[in-house]
Tab-separated table of C-alpha atoms in Angstrom:
chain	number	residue	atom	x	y	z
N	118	UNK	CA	-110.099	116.980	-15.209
N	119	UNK	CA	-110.224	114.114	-12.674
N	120	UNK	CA	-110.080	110.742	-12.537
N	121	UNK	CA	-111.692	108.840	-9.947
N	122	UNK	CA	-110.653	104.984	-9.743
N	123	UNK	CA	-111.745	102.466	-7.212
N	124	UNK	CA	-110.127	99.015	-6.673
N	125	UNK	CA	-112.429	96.102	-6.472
N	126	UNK	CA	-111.807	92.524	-5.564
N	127	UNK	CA	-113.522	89.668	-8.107
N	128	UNK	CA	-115.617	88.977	-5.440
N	129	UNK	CA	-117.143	92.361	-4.883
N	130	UNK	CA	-117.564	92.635	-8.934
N	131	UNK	CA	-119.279	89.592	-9.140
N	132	UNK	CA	-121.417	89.928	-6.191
N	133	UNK	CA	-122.397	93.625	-7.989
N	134	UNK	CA	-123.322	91.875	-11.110
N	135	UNK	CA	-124.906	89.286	-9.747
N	136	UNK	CA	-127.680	91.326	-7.482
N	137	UNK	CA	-128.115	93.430	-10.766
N	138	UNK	CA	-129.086	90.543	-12.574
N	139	UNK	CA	-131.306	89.486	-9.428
N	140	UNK	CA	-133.102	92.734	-8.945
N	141	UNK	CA	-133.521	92.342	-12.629
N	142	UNK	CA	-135.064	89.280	-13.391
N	143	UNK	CA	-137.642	90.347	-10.440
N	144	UNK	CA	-138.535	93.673	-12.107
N	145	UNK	CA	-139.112	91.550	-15.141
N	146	UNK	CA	-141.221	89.039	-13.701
N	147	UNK	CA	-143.327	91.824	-11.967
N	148	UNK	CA	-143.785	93.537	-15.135
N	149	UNK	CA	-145.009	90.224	-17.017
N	150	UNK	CA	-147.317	89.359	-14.159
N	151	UNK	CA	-148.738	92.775	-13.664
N	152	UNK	CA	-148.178	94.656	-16.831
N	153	UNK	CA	-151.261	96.391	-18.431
N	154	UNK	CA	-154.880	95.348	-17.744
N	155	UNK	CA	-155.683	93.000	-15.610
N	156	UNK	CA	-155.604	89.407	-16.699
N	157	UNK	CA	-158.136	88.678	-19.685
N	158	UNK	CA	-157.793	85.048	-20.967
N	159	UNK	CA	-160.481	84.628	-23.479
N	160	UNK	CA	-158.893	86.738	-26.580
N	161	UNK	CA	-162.136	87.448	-28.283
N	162	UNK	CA	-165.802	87.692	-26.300
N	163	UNK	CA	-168.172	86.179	-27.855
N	164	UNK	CA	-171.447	87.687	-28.159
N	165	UNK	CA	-174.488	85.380	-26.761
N	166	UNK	CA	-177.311	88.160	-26.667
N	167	UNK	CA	-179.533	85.921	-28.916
N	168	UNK	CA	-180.970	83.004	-29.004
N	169	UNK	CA	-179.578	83.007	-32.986
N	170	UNK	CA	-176.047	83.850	-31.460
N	171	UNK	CA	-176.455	81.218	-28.809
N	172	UNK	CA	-177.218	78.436	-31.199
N	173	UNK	CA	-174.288	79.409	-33.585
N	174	UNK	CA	-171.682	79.114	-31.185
N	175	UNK	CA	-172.806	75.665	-30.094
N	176	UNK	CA	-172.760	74.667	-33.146
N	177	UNK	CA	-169.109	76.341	-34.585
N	178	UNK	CA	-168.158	73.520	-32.156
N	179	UNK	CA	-169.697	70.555	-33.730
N	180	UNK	CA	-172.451	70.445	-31.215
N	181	UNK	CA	-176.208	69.762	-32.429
N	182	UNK	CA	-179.210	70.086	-29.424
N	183	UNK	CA	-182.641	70.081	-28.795
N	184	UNK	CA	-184.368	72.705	-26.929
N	185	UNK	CA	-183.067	75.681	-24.439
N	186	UNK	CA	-183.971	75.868	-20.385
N	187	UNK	CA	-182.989	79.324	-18.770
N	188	UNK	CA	-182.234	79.977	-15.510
N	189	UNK	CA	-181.159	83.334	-13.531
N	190	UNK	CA	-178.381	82.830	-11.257
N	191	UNK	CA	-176.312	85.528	-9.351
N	192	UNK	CA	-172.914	84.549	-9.445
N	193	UNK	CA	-171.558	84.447	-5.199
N	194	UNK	CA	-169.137	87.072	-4.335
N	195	UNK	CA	-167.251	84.558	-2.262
N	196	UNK	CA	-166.186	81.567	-4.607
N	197	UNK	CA	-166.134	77.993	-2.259
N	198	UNK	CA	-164.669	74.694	-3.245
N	199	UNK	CA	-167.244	73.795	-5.604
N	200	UNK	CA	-167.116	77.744	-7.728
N	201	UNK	CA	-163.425	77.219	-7.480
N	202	UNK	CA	-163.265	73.963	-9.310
N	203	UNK	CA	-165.992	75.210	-11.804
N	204	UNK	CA	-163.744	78.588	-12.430
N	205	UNK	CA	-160.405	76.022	-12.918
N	206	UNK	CA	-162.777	74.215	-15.698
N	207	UNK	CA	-163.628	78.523	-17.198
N	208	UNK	CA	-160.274	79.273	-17.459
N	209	UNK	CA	-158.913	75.999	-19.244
N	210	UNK	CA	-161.694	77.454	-22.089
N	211	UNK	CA	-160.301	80.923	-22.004
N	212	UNK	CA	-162.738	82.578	-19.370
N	213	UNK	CA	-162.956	83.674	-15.787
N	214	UNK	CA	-165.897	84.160	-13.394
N	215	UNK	CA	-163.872	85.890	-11.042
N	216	UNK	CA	-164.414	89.855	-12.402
N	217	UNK	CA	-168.116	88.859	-12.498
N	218	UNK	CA	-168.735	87.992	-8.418
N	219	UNK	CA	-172.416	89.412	-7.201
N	220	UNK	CA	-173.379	89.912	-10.703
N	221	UNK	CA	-176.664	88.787	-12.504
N	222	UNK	CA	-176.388	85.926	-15.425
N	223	UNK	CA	-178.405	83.880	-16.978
N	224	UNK	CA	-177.833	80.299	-17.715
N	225	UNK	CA	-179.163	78.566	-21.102
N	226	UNK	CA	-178.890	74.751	-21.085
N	227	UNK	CA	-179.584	72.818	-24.308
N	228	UNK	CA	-179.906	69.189	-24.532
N	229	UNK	CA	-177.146	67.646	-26.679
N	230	UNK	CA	-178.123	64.782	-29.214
N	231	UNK	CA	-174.482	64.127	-30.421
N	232	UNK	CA	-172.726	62.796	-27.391
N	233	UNK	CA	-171.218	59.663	-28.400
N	234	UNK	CA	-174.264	57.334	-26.691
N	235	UNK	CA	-174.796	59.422	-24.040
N	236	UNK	CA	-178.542	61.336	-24.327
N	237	UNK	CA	-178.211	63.109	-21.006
N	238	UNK	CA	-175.563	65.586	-21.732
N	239	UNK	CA	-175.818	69.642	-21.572
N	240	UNK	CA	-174.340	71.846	-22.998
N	241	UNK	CA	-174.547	75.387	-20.063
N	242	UNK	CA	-173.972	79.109	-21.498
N	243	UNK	CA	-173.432	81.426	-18.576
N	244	UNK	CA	-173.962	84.800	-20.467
N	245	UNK	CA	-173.658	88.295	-18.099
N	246	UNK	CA	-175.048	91.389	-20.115
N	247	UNK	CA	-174.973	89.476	-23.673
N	248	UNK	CA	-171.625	88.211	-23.342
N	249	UNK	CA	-170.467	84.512	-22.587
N	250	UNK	CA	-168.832	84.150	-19.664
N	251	UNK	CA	-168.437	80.755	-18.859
N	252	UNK	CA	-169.752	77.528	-20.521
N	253	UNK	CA	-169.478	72.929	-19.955
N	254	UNK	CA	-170.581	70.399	-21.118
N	255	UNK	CA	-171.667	67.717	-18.444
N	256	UNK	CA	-174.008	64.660	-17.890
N	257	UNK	CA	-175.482	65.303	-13.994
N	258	UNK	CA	-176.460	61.728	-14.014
N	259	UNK	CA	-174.963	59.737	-11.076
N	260	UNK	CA	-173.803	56.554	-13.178
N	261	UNK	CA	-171.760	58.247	-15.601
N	262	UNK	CA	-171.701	62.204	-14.626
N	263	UNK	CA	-168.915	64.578	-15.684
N	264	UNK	CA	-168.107	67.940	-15.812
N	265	UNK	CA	-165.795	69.361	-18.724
N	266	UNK	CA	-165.037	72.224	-20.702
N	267	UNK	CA	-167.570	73.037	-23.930
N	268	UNK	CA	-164.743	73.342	-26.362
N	269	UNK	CA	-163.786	69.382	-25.899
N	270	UNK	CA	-166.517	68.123	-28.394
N	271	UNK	CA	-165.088	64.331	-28.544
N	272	UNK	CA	-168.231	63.239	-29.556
N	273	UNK	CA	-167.417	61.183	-32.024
């Protein structure tokens, strides 16, 4: 049988532990960052094939409206300043345009009537193949316009 020994100053054990613990913690954050599917931050899609389906998820969050205007839009491959900003608002509600560049959606606004005093909001429902994708709530007037998430209903 043999023994094998080495001798090791503090310095050379602790510099040994310490790039263990280095190389580590950056496996660990790769894996977090990278592990499994890619990124999905809205935990359940919601289905928005209808115009029933539609209605009830505006109103699960306290909204009432009047009427529906549809529009087809193809979202850009290429997202500039103005996408970006729009996108920060999607994922602050749990969804992101980003794995839906150059694809076909539709857009459903609905006039909101419960808006604190304000009778110029919309309520937007970006739906791709059935599925919601994005939605805000804004007021595109120029005295008092905004641009927020859907799920902030502080009408009241």
């Amino acid at each position: 049988m043999q023994v094998i020994t080495f001798k090791a100053k503090p310095k050379t054990i602790f510099g040994a532990i310490l790039a263990l613990v280095g190389v580590l913690v950056i496996v660990l954050t790769f894996v977090s960052n990278h592990g499994g599917k890619s990124q999905q931050t809205s935990a359940v899609p919601v289905s928005c094939a209808t115009e029933e389906e539609r209605a009830a998820y505006l109103k699960s969050l306290g909204w009432e409206f009047d009427g529906v205007e549809e529009k087809d839009i193809t979202i850009p491959m290429q997202f500039n300043q103005v996408y970006e900003n729009y996108n920060a608002v999607q994922k602050e509600q749990g969804f992101d345009l980003e794995p839906y560049k150059g694809k076909s959606a539709v857009i459903y606004t609905y006039s909101i009537t419960n808006y604190k005093n304000n009778k110029n909001v919309t309520a937007n429902l970006l739906v791709c193949d059935g599925t919601l994708i994005g939605a805000d709530l804004c007021d595109p007037s120029a005295k008092d316009g905004f641009l927020t998430g859907l799920t902030n209903n502080d009408a009241t």
